[in-house]
Tab-separated table of C-alpha atoms in Angstrom:
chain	number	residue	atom	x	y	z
A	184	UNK	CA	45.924	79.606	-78.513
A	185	UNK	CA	45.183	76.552	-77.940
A	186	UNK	CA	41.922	75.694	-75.654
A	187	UNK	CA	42.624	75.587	-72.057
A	188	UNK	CA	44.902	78.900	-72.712
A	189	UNK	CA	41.209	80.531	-74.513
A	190	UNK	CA	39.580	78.896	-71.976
A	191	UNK	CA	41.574	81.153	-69.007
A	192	UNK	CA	42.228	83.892	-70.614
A	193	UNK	CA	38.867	84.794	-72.141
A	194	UNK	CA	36.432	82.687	-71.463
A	195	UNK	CA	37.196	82.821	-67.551
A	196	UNK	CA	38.313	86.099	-67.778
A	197	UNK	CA	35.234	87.220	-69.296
A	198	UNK	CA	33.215	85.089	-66.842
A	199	UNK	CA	34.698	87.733	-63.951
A	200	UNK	CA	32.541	90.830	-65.183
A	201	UNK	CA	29.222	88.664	-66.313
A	202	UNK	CA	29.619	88.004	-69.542
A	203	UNK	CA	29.177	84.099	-70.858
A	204	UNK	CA	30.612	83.452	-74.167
A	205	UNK	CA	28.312	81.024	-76.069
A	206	UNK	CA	31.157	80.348	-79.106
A	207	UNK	CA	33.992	81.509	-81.148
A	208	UNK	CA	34.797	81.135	-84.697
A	209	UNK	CA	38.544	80.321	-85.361
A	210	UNK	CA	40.073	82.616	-87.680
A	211	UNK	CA	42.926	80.800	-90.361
A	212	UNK	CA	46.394	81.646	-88.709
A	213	UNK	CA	48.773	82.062	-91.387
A	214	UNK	CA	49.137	78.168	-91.963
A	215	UNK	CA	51.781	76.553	-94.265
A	216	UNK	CA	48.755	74.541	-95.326
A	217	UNK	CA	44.972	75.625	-94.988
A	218	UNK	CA	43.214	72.136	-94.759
A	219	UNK	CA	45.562	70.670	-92.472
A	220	UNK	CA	44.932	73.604	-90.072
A	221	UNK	CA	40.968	72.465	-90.411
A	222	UNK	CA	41.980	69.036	-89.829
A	223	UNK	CA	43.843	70.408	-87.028
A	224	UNK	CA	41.157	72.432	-85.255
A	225	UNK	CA	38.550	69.337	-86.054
A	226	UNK	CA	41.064	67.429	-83.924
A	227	UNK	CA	40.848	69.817	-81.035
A	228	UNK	CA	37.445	69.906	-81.136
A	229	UNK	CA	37.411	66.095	-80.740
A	230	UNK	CA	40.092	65.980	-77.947
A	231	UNK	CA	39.153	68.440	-75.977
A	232	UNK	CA	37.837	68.588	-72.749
A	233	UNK	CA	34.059	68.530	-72.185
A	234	UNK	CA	34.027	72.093	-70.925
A	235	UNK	CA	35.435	73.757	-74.373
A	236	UNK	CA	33.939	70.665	-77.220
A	237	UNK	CA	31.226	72.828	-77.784
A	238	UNK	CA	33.234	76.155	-78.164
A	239	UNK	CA	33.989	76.061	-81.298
A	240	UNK	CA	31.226	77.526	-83.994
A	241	UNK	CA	32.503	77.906	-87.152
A	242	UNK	CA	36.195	77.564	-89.178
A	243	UNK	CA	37.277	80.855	-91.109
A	244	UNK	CA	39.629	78.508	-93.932
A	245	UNK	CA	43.122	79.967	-95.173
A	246	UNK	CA	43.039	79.575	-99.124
A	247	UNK	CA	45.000	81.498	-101.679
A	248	UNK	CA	42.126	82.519	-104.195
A	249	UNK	CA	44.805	84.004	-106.476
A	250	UNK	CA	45.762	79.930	-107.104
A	251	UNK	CA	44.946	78.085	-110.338
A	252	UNK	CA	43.750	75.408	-108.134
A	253	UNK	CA	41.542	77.622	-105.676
A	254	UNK	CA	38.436	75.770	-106.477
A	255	UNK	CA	39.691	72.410	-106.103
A	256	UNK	CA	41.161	73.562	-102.546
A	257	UNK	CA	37.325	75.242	-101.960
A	258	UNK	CA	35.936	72.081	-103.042
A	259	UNK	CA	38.199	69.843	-100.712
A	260	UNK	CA	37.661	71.471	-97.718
A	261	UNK	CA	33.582	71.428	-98.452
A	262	UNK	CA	34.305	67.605	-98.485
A	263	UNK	CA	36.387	67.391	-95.568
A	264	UNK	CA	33.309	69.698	-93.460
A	265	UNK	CA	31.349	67.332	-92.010
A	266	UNK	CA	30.180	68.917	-89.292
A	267	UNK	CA	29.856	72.349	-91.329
A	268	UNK	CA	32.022	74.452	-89.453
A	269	UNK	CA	33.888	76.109	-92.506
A	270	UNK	CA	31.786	79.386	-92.865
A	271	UNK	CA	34.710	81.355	-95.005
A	272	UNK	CA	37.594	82.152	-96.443
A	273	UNK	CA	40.591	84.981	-95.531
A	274	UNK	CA	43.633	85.542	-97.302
A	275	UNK	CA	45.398	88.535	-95.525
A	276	UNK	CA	45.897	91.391	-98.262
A	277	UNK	CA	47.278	94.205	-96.609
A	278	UNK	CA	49.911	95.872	-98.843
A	279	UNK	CA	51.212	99.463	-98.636
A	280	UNK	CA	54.548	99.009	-100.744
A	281	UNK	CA	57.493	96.525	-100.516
A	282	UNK	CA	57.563	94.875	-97.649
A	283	UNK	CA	59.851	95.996	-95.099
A	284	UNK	CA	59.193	94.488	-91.640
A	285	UNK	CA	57.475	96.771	-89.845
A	286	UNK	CA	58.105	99.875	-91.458
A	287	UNK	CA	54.772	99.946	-93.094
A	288	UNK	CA	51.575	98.578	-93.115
A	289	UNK	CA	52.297	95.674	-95.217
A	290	UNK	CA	51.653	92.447	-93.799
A	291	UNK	CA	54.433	89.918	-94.385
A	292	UNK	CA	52.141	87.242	-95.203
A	293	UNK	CA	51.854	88.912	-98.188
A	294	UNK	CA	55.366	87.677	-99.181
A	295	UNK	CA	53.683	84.317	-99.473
A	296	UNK	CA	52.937	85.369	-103.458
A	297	UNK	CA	56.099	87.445	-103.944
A	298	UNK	CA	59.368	87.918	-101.694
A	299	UNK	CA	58.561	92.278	-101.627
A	300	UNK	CA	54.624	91.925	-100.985
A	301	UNK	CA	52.015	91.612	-103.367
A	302	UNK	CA	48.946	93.475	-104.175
A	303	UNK	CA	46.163	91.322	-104.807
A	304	UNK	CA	43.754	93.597	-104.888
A	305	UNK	CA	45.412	96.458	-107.292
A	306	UNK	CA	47.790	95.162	-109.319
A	307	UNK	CA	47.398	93.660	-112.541
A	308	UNK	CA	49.780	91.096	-112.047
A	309	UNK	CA	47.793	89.523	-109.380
A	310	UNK	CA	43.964	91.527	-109.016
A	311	UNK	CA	42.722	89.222	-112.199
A	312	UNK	CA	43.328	86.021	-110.678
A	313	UNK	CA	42.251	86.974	-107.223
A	314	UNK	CA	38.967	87.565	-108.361
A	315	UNK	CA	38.570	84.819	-110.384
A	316	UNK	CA	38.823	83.143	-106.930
A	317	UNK	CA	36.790	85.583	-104.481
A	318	UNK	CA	33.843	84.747	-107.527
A	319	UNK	CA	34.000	80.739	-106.231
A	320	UNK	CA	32.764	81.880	-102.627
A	321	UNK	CA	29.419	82.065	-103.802
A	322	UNK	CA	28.902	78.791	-105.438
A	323	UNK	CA	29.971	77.207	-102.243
A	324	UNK	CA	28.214	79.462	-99.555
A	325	UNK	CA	31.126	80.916	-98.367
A	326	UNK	CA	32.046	84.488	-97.094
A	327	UNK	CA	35.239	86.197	-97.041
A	328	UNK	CA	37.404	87.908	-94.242
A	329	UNK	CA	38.847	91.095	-95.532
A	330	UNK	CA	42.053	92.096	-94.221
A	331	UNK	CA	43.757	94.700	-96.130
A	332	UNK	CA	45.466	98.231	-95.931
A	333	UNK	CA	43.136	101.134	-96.225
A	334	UNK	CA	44.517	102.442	-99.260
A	335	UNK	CA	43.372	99.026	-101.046
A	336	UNK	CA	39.914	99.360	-99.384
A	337	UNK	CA	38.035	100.980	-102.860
A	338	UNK	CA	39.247	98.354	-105.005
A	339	UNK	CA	38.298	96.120	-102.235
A	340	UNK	CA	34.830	97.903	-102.783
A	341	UNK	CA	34.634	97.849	-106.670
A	342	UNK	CA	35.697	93.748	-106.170
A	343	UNK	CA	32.431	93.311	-103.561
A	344	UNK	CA	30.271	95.460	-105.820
A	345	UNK	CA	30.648	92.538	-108.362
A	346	UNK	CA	29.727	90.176	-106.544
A	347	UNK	CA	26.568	90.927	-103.878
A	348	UNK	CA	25.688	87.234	-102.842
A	349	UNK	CA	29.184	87.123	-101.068
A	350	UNK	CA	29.097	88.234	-97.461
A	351	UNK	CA	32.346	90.364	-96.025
A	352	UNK	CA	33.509	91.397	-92.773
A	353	UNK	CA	36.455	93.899	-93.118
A	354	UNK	CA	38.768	92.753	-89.870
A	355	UNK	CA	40.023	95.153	-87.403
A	356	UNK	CA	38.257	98.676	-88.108
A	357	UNK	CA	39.585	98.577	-91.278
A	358	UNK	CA	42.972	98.692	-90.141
A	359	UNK	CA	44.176	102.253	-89.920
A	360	UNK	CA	47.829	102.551	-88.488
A	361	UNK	CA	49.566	104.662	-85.621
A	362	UNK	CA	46.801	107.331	-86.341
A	363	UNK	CA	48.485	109.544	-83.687
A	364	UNK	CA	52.355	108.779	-84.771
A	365	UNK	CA	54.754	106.669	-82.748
A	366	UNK	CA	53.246	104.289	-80.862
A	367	UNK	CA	55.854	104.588	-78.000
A	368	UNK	CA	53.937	105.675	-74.824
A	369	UNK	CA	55.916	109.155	-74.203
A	370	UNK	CA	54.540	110.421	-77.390
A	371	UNK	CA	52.039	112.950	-76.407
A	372	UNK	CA	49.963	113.830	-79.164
A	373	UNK	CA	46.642	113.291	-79.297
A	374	UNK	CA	45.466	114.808	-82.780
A	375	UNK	CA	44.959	112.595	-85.527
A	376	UNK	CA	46.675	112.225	-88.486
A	377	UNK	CA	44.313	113.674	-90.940
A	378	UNK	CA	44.957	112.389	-94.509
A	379	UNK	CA	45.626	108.689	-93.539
A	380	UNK	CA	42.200	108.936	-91.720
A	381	UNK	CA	40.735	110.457	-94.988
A	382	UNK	CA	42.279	107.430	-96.957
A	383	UNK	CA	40.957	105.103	-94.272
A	384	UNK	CA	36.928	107.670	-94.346
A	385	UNK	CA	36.895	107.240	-98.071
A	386	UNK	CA	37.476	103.499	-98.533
A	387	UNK	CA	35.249	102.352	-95.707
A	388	UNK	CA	32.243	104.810	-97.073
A	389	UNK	CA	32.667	102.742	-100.984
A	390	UNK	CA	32.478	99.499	-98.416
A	391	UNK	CA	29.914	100.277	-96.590
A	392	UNK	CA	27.143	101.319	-99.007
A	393	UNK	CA	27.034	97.350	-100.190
A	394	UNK	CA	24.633	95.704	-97.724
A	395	UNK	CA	26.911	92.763	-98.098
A	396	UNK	CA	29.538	94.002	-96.289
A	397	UNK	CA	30.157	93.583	-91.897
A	398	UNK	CA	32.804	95.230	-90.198
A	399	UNK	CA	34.551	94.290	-86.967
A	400	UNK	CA	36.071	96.050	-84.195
A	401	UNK	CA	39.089	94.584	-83.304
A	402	UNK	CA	42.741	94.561	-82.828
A	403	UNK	CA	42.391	98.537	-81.729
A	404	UNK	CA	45.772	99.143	-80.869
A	405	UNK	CA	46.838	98.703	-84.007
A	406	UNK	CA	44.903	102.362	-84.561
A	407	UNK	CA	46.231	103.745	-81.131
A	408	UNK	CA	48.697	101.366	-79.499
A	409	UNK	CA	48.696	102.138	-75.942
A	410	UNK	CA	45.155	103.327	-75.821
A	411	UNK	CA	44.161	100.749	-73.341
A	412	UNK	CA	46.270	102.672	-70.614
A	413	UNK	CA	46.086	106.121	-71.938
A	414	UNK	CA	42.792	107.752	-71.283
A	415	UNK	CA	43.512	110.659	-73.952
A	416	UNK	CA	44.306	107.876	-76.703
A	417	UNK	CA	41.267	105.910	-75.651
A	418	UNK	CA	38.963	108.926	-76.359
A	419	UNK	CA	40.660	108.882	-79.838
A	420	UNK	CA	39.726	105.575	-80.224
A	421	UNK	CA	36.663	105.850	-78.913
A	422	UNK	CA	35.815	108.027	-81.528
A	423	UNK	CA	36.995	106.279	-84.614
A	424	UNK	CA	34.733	103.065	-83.307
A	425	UNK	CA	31.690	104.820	-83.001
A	426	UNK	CA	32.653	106.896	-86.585
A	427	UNK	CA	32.542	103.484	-87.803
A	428	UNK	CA	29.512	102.054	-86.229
A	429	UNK	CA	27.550	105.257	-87.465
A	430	UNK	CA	29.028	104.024	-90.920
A	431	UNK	CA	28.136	100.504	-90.935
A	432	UNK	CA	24.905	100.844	-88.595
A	433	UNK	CA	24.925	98.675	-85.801
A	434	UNK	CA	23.627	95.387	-87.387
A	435	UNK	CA	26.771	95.772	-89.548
A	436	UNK	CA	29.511	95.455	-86.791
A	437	UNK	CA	30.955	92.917	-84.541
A	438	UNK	CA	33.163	93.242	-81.287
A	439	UNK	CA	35.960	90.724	-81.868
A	440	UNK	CA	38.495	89.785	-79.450
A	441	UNK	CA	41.199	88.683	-82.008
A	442	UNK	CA	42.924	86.664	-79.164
A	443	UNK	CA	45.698	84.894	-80.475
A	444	UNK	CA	49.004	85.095	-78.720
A	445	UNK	CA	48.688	87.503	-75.947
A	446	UNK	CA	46.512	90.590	-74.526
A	447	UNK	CA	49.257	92.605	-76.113
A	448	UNK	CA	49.577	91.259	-79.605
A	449	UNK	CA	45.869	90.451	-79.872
A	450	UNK	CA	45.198	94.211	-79.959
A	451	UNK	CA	48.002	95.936	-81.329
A	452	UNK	CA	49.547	93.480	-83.409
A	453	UNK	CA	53.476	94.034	-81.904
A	454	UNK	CA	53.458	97.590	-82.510
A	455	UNK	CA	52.800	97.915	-78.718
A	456	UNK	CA	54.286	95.928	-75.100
A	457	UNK	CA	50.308	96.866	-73.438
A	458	UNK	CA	47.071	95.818	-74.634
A	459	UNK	CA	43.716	95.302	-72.691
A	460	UNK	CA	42.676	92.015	-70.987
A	461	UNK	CA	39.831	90.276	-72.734
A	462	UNK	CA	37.555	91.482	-69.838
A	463	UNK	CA	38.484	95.094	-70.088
A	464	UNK	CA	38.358	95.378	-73.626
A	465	UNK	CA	34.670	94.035	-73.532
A	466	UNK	CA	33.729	96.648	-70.256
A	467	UNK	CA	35.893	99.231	-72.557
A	468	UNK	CA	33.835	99.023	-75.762
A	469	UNK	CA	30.624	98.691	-73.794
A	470	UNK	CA	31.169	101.654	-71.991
A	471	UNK	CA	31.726	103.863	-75.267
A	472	UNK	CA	28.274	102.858	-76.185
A	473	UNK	CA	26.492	103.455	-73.094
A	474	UNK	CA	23.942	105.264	-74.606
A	475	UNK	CA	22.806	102.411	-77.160
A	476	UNK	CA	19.782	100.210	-76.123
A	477	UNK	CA	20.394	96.965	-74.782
A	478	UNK	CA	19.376	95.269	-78.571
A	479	UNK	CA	21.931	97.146	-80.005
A	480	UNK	CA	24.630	96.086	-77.572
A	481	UNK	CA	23.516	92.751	-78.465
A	482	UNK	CA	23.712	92.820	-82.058
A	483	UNK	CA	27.202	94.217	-81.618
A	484	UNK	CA	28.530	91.726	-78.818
A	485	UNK	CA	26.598	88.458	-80.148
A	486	UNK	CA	24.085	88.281	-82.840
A	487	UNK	CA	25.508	90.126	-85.485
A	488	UNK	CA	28.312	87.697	-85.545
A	489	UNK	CA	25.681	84.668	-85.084
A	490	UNK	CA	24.317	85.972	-88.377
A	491	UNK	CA	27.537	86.522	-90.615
A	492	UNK	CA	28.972	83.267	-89.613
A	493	UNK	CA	25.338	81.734	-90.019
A	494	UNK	CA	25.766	80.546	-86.076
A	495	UNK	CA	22.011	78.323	-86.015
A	496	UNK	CA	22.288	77.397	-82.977
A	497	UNK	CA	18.646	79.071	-80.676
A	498	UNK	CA	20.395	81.033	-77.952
A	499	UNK	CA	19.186	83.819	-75.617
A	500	UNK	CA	21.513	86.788	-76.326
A	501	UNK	CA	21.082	89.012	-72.936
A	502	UNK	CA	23.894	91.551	-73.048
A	503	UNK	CA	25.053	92.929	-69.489
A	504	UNK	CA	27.476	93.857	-67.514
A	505	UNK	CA	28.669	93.481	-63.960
A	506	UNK	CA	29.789	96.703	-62.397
C-alpha cells in the first residue's frame, strides 16, 4: 500500500468509529532486495504528504539470517538507519512440506532458499545456519518477526529459549489454517478441527512461557476465512483470540491490521473473496473483549506494540470506541 491508499483505507476508515491511529510500523514485503525496500520506504517518508510524514514508526527489515553474509547485511542497514526506524528483522518460515501452491500451509517465499520449500527452523540442512543468524539480532538491538507454520512453532521455542535478550512477536495468531475445513462460505461446520489446534495449543504454550516472546492478532481469516460475515465462524474465532490472549497475558499481544493489498487478503491471505474493513475488524476485536478494562484494551490496541517496536515517542493512549 502505498500512503494515500493507508491513508483511506485505514487511517480514514478508522477515523469513522473514533479511533486515531498515532503510527504504523512497516512490515518487510517479500522484497527481491531488503535494503532497497528501506531505502524505499525512507523515500516515502520523505515525499510524502504532510498529513502521513509522520506515520511511519519503525521499519521491520527483510534479511535472510540463514546467509553467510547476514551480519554484513545487519550491519549495512544499521548504517543506512539514520533516523532509527529499523526495529527488526522477519524472514517468513512457514513450511509444512514441499511447496505446492496453496495446498498447504507452506509459504512460497520459502522457495527463496530451495525451489520445494525449506525448513529453516527443523532441518539440518538449513536450522544451523539460521541460528547462527537469529544470534546477530542481539548485538544490534534488533527483534525478530516470527512467521512460521505451527508445527515448526517448538523448535521455534527451543531457538528463542537460547537466546532471551531477543524480543519476538509470532505474526498472525500463530497461524493456524482452515481450522473449520474449506474455507468456501457454504461449508457449514462450525467444530474445530481438533489435532491441528492441538499442534497449534502445544507450540504456542513452549512460546509463550519465554517472557521474550509477543504475539499478534492478525490476518484472522487465515484461521476462519469468512468469519467476518459469518456470525457462527466469528464465535470460533472469537474464541481462539481470547485462548490466546489468556496464553500470552494481555501485555503480550498486539491487534495488527496486516493491511497490505486489500480488506480481503489482509485477513485471510487469498484463501477467502471477504474480509473485514479496517474499521470493523478494530469494533470486531474490541467487542470480544468487552469485559477487559479500558488499560487492557490499550495495551492490546496501542502500547503493547509502542513497547515491542520501542515506539519513544510520549503519547496519550485513550482507547474508545464510537457506537
Amino acid at each position: 500500500f502505498l500512503p494515500e491508499g493507508y491513508q483511506k483505507e485505514v487511517i480514514d476508515d478508522l477515523q469513522k468509529i473514533g479511533v486515531r491511529t498515532t503510527g504504523s510500523i512497516h512490515l518487510e514485503a517479500l522484497p527481491d532486495d531488503g535494503f532497497a525496500e528501506v531505502e524505499w520506504v525512507y523515500n516515502l517518508i520523505q515525499n510524502c504528504n504532510v498529513e502521513m510524514k509522520d506515520e511511519i514508526k519503525g521499519i521491520v527489515a527483510s534479511v535472510n539470517l540463514s546467509d553467510t553474509d547476514a551480519d554484513a547485511q545487519l550491519q549495512r542497514l544499521m548504517d543506512y538507519d539514520t533516523k532509527n526506524l529499523v526495529k527488526g528483522i522477519r524472514w517468513i518460515l512457514d513450511y509444512a512440506g514441499k511447496y505446492n501452491g496453496s495446498e498447504n500451509a507452506t509459504h512460497f517465499a520459502t522457495t527463496r532458499v530451495h525451489p520445494d520449500g525449506a525448513d529453516l527452523l527443523r532441518d539440518p540442512k538449513y536450522n544451523v545456519a539460521f541460528e547462527r543468524g537469529f544470534a546477530l539480532l542481539g548485538q544490534h538491538n534488533l527483534s525478530f518477526d516470527l512467521q512460521c507454520a505451527p508445527e515448526q512453532l517448538q523448535a521455534a521455542a527451543a531457538l528463542c529459549a537460547k537466546y532471551p535478550n531477543t524480543p519476538v512477536c509470532i505474526d498472525h495468531l500463530g497461524k493456524p489454517r482452515m481450522v473449520l475445513g474449506a474455507a468456501d462460505l457454504s461449508n457449514k461446520n462450525v467444530i474445530p478441527d481438533v489435532t491441528a489446534l492441538e499442534v497449534w495449543r502445544t507450540g504456542l504454550h513452549a512460546m509463550a512461557k519465554l517472557p521474550q516472546v509477543y504475539i499478534k492478532i492478525s490476518m484472522l481469516g487465515w484461521a476462519v476465512p469468512g468469519w467476518c460475515v459469518k456470525p457462527e465462524r466469528e464465535m470460533v474465532l472469537r474464541d481462539l483470540v481470547r485462548e490466546v490472549v489468556g496464553m500470552f497475558g494481555v501485555e503480550r499481544c498486539m491487534v495488527a491490521s496486516n493491511w497490505h493489498t486489500n480488506a480481503a487478503a489482509s485477513d485471510a491471505d487469498f484463501l477467502s473473496d471477504v474480509g473485514p474493513s479496517a474499521s470493523i475488524l478494530v469494533s470486531k476485536i474490541a467487542s470480544w473483549f468487552q469485559d477487559y478494562h479500558e488499560d487492557d484494551l490499550s495495551l492490546l490496541f496501542a502500547r503493547n506494540a509502542k513497547k515491542f517496536y520501542r515506539v519513544n515517542e510520549n503519547v496519550d493512549y485513550d482507547i474508545s470506541f464510537d457506537k
